[in-house]
Coordinates of C-alpha atoms in Angstrom, one line a residue:
X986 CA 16.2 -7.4 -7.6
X987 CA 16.0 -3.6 -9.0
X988 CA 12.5 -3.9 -8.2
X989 CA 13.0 -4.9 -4.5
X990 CA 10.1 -7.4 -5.4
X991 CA 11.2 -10.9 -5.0
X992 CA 9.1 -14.2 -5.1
X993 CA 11.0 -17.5 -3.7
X994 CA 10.6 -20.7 -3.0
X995 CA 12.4 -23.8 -1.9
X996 CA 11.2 -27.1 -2.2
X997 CA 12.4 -29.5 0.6
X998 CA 10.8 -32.7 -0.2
X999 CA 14.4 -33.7 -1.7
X1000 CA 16.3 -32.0 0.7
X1001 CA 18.4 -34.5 3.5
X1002 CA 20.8 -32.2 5.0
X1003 CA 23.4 -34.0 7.1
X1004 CA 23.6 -33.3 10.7
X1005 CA 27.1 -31.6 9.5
X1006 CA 25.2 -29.9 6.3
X1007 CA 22.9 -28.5 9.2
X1008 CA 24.5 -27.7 11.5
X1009 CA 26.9 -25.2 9.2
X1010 CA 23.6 -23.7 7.8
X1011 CA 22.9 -23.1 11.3
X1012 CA 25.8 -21.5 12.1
X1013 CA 25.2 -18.9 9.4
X1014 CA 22.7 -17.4 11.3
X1015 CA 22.3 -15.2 14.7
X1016 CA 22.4 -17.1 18.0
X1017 CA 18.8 -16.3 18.9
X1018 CA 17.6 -17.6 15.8
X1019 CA 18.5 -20.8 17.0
X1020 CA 16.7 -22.3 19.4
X1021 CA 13.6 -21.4 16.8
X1022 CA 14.9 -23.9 14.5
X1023 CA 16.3 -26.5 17.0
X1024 CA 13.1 -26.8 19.3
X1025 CA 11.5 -29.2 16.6
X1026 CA 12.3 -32.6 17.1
X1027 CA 11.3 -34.0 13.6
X1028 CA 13.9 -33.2 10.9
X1029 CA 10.7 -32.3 8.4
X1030 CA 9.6 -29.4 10.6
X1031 CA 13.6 -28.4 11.6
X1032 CA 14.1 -28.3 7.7
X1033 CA 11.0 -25.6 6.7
X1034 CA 12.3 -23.4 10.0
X1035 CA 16.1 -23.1 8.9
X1036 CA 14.8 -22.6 5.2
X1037 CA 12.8 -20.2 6.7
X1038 CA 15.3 -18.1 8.2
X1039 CA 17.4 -18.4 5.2
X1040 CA 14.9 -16.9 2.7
X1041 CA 14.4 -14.1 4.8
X1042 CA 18.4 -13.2 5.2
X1043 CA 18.7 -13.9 1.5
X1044 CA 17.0 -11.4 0.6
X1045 CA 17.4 -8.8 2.6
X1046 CA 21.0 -9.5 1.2
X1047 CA 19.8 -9.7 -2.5
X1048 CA 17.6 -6.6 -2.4
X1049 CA 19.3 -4.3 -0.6
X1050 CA 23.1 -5.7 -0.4
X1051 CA 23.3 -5.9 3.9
X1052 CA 26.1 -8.5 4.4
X1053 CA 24.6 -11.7 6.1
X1054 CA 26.4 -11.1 9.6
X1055 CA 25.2 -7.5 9.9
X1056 CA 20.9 -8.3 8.8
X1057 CA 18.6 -7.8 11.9
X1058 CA 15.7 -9.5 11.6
X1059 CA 13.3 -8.9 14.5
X1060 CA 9.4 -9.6 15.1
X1061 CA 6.3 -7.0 16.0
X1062 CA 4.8 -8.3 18.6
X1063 CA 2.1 -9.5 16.4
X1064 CA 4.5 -12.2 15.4
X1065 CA 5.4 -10.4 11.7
X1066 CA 9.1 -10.4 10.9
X1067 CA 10.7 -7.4 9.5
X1068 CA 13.9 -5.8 8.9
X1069 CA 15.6 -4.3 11.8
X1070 CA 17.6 -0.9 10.4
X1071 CA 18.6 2.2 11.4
X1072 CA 19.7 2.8 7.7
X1073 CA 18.1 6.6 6.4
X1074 CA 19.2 5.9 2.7
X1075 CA 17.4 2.6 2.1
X1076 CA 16.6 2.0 -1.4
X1077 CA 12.8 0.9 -0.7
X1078 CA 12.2 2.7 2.6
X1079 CA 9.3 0.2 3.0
X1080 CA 10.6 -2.8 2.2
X1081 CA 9.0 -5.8 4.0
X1082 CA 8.7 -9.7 3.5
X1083 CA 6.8 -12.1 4.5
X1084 CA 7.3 -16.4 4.7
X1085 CA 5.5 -19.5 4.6
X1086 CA 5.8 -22.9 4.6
X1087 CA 3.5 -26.0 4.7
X1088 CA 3.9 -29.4 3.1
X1089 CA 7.0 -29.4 0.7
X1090 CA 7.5 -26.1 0.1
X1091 CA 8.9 -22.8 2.1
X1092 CA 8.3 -19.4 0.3
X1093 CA 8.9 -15.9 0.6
X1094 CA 7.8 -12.8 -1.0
X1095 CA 8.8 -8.9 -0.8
X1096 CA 7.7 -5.6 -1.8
X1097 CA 9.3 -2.2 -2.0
X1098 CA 6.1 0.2 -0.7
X1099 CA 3.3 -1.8 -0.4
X1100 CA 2.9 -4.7 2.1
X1101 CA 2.9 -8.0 1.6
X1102 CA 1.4 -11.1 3.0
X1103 CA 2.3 -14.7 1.7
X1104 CA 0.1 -17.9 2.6
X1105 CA 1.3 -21.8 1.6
X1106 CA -1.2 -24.5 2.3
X1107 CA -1.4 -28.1 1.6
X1108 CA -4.4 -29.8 0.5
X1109 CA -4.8 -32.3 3.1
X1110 CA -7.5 -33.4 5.7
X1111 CA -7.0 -35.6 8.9
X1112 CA -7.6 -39.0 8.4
X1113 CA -11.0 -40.3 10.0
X1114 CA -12.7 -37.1 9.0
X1115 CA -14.8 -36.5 6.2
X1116 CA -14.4 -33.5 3.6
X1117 CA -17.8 -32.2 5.4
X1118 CA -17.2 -32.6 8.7
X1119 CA -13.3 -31.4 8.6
X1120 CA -14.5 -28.0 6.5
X1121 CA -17.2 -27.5 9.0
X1122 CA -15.0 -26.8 12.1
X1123 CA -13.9 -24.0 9.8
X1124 CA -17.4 -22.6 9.0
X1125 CA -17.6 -19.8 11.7
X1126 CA -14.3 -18.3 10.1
X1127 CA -16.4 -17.9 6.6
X1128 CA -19.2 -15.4 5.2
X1129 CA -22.4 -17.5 4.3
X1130 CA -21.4 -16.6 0.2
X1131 CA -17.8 -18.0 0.9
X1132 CA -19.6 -21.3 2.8
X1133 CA -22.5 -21.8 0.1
X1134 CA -19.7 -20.9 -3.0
X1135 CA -17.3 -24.0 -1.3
X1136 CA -20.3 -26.6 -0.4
X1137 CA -21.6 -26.2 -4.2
X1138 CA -17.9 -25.9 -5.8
X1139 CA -18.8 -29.6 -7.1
X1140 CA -17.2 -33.1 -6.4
X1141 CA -15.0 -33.6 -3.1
X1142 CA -12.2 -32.7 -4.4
X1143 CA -13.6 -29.3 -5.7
X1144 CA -15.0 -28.9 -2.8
X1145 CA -12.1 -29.5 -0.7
X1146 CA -9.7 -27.1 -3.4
X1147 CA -12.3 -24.3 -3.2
X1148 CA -12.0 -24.4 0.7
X1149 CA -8.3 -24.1 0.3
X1150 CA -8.3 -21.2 -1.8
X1151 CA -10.6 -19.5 0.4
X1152 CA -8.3 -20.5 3.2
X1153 CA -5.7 -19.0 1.5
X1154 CA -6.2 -15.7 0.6
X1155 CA -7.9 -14.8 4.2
X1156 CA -4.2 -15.6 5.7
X1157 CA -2.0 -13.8 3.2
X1158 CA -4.8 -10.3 3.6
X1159 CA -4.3 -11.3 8.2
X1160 CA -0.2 -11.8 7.9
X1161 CA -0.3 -8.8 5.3
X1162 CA -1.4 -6.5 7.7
X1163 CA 0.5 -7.8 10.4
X1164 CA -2.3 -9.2 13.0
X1165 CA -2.3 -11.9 14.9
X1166 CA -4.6 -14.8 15.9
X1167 CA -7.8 -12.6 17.3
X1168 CA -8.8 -11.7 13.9
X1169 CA -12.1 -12.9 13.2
X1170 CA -11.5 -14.1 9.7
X1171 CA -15.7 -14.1 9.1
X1172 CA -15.1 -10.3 9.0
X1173 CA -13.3 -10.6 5.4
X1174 CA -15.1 -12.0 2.6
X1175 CA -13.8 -12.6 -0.8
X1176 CA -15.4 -12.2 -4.1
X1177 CA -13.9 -13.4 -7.6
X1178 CA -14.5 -14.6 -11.1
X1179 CA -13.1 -18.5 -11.3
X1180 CA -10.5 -17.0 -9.1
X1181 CA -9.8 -13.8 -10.9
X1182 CA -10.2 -10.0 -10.3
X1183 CA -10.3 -11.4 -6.7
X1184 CA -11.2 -8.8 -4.7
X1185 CA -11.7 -8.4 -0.3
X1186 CA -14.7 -6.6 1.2
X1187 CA -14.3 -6.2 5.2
X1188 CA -16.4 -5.6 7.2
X1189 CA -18.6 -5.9 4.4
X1190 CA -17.1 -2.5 2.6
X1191 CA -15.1 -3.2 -0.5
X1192 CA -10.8 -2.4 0.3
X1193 CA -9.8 -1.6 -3.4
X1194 CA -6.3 -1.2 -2.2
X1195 CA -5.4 -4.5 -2.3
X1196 CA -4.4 -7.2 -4.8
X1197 CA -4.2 -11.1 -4.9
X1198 CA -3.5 -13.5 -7.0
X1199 CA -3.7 -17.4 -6.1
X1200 CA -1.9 -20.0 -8.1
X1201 CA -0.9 -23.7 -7.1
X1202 CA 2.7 -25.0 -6.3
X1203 CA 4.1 -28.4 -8.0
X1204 CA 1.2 -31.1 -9.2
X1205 CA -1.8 -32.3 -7.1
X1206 CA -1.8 -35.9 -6.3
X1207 CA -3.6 -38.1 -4.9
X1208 CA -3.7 -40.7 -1.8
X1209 CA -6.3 -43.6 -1.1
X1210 CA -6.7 -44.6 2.7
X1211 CA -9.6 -46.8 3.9
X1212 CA -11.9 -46.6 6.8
X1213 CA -15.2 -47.1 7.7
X1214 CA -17.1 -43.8 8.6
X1215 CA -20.9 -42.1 8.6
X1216 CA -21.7 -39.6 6.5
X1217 CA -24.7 -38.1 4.9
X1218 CA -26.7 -41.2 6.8
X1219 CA -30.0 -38.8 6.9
X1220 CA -32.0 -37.7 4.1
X1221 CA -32.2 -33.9 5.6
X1222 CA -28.4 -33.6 5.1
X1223 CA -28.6 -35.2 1.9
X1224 CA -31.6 -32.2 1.0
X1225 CA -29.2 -29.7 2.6
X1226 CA -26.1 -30.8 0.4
X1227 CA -27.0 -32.4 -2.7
X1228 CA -24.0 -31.4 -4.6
X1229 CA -22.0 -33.0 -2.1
X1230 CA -24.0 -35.9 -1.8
X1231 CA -24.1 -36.5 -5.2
X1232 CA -20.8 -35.7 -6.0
X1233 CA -19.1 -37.9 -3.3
X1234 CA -21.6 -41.0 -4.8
X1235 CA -23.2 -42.2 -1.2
X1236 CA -25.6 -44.3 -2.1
X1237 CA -25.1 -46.4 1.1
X1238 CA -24.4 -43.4 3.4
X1239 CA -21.5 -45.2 4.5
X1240 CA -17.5 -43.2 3.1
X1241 CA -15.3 -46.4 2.9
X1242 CA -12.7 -45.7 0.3
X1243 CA -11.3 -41.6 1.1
X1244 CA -9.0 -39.9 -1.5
X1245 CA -6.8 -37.5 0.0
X1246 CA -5.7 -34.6 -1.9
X1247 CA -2.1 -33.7 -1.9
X1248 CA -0.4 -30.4 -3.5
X1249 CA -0.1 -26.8 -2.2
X1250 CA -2.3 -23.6 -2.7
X1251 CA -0.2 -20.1 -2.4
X1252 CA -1.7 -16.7 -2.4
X1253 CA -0.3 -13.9 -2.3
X1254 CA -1.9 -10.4 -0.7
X1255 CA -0.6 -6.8 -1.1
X1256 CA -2.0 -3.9 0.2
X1257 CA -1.6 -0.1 0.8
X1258 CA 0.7 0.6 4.1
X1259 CA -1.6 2.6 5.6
X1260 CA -3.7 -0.9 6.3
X1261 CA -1.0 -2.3 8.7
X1262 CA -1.4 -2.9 12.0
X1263 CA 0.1 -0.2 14.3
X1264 CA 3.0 -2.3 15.5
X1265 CA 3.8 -3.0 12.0
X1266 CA 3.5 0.2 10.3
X1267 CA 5.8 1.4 13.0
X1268 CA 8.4 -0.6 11.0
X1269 CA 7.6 0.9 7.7
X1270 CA 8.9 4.6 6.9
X1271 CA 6.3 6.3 3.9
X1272 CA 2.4 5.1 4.9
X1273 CA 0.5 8.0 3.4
X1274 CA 1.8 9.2 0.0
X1275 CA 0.6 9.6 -2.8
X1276 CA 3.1 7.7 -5.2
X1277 CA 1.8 4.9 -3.0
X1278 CA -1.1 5.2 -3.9
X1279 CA -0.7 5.1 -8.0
X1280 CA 1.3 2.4 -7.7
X1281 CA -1.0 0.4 -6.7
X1282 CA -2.4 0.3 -10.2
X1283 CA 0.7 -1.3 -11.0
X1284 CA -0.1 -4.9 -12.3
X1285 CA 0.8 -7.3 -10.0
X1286 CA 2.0 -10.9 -10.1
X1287 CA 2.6 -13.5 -8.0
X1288 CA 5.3 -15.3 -10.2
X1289 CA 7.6 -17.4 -8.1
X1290 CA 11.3 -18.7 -9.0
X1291 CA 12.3 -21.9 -7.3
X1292 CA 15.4 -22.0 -5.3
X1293 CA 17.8 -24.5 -4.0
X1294 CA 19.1 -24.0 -0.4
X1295 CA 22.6 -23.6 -1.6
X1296 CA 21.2 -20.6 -3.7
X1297 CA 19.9 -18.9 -0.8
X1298 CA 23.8 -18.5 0.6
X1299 CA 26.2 -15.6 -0.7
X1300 CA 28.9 -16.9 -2.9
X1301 CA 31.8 -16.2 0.0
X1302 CA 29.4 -19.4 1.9
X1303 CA 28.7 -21.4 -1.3
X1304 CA 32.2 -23.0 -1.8
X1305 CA 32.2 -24.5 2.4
X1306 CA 28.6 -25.2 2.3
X1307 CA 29.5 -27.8 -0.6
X1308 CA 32.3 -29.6 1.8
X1309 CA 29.1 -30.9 3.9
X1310 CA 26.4 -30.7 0.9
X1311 CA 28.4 -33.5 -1.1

């Protein structure tokens, strides 16, 4: 990683780690790290945690060659991770990360001077909810052009994407910047062509600074369940929404057969230093120069390379990790 920037992700659907497999992968990491990872109770949610941890200690190792036992990895109070060093030579004095994980994948992504926010989300909905009714507990975290844009994406499913994306991007710009959960998220809005040039106003002034890029992870696919539910029963709704009445075919007013989308959304959000919280940009050492800001015009890609958890391990761990992997 000459570049320090790195784009990762594992994913675990095919993963079924032993308890001994585990249990050495947990070893590998500090003692306080543990009882993160060991709180779950369902393997699913144990499995994104210690994949979690290990993309984060991986590469701190790639990037700037720490050995695994001597990486500090330590959280603002905000809740952002970031490297714990008392190192004055670093190669990237700013170099920060960030994780995610929903669904089947767990993903991480790292930059050298700017910082970096990374948000995974999976396309799915609670079941006896309908696509209006589950985006509408969301609608007081959206600008009235992000709601109107999502209600008249198109069909459901377009609807239900375009929500997603939206979704999205206002967490990787929030876990970018290192804030926590009183952000009002209404206070960004995002503007874009078909998901292109995407740029963030907030506070309804344009931040040029930053860059985004969106892109999906693995294939959509798709899910029938059946229920009987109301929706769009009244003509006014039906005048309020007619692209999404007439997409989702209502003729009856009645949802019986529900597709649920399955598949993954990430976005990626990088940003000039100087837009960091103040607990976070404690952690980061150049905030103000100039080379920071002309690289910015830098293009920017959110390419990501898929990794297998034994990857994510230094060779001197590879070789014992297979004894319980086999």
């Amino acid at each position: 990683m000459e570049n320090g920037v790195c784009r990762w992700f594992v994913d675990i659907s095919k993963w079924n780690p032993s308890n001994q497999e585990f249990s050495f992968l947990l070893s590998l990491l500090p003692l306080q790290d543990h009882s993160s990872i060991t709180r779950f109770i369902k393997l699913e949610d144990r499995k994104r945690a210690i994949v979690s941890r290990l993309l984060q200690y991986a590469v701190v190792h790639e990037v700037l060659g720490i050995p695994f036992d001597e990486i500090i990895i330590k959280r603002t109070i905000e809740g952002k991770p970031y490297l714990n060093t008392h190192q004055n030579n670093l190669r990237f004095p700013n170099f920060n990360f960030n994780v995610s994980h929903d669904g089947d994948y767990v993903g991480i992504t790292s930059e050298p001077l700017h910082i970096v926010g990374l948000d995974i989300v999976s396309h799915v909905i609670p079941k006896q909810e309908t696509i209006l009714e589950f985006i509408g507990n969301f609608s007081s975290h959206l600008t009235s052009l992000e709601w109107d844009n999502i209600i008249n994406a198109g069909t459901c499913n377009e609807i239900l994407a375009e929500f997603y994306k939206y979704w999205c991007v206002k967490e990787a710009y929030i876990k970018a910047i290192g804030v926590g959960l009183g952000y009002r998220l209404n206070r960004l809005e995002f503007q874009h062509i078909n998901w292109t040039n995407i740029s963030v106003y907030v506070d309804g002034k344009e931040s040029s600074e930053w860059k985004f890029c969106l892109f999906e992870l693995g294939k959509a696919h798709w899910r029938v369940s059946f229920w009987h539910d109301l929706w769009c029963v009244t003509r006014p709704l039906a005048l309020v929404y007619p692209s999404l009445f007439n997409a989702c075919d209502l003729k009856l007013g009645k949802l019986n057969e529900f597709y649920k989308m399955e598949g993954e959304t990430a976005s990626v959000a990088r940003g000039h230093p100087g837009s960091a919280v103040e607990d976070f940009k404690r952690t980061l050492r150049l905030t103000e120069l100039k080379e920071i800001d002309d690289s910015l015009r830098i293009g920017f890609t959110g390419s990501f390379m898929l990794r297998t958890v034994d990857q994510l391990l230094p060779d001197s761990f590879r070789a014992s990790y297979g004894i319980y992997a086999d």
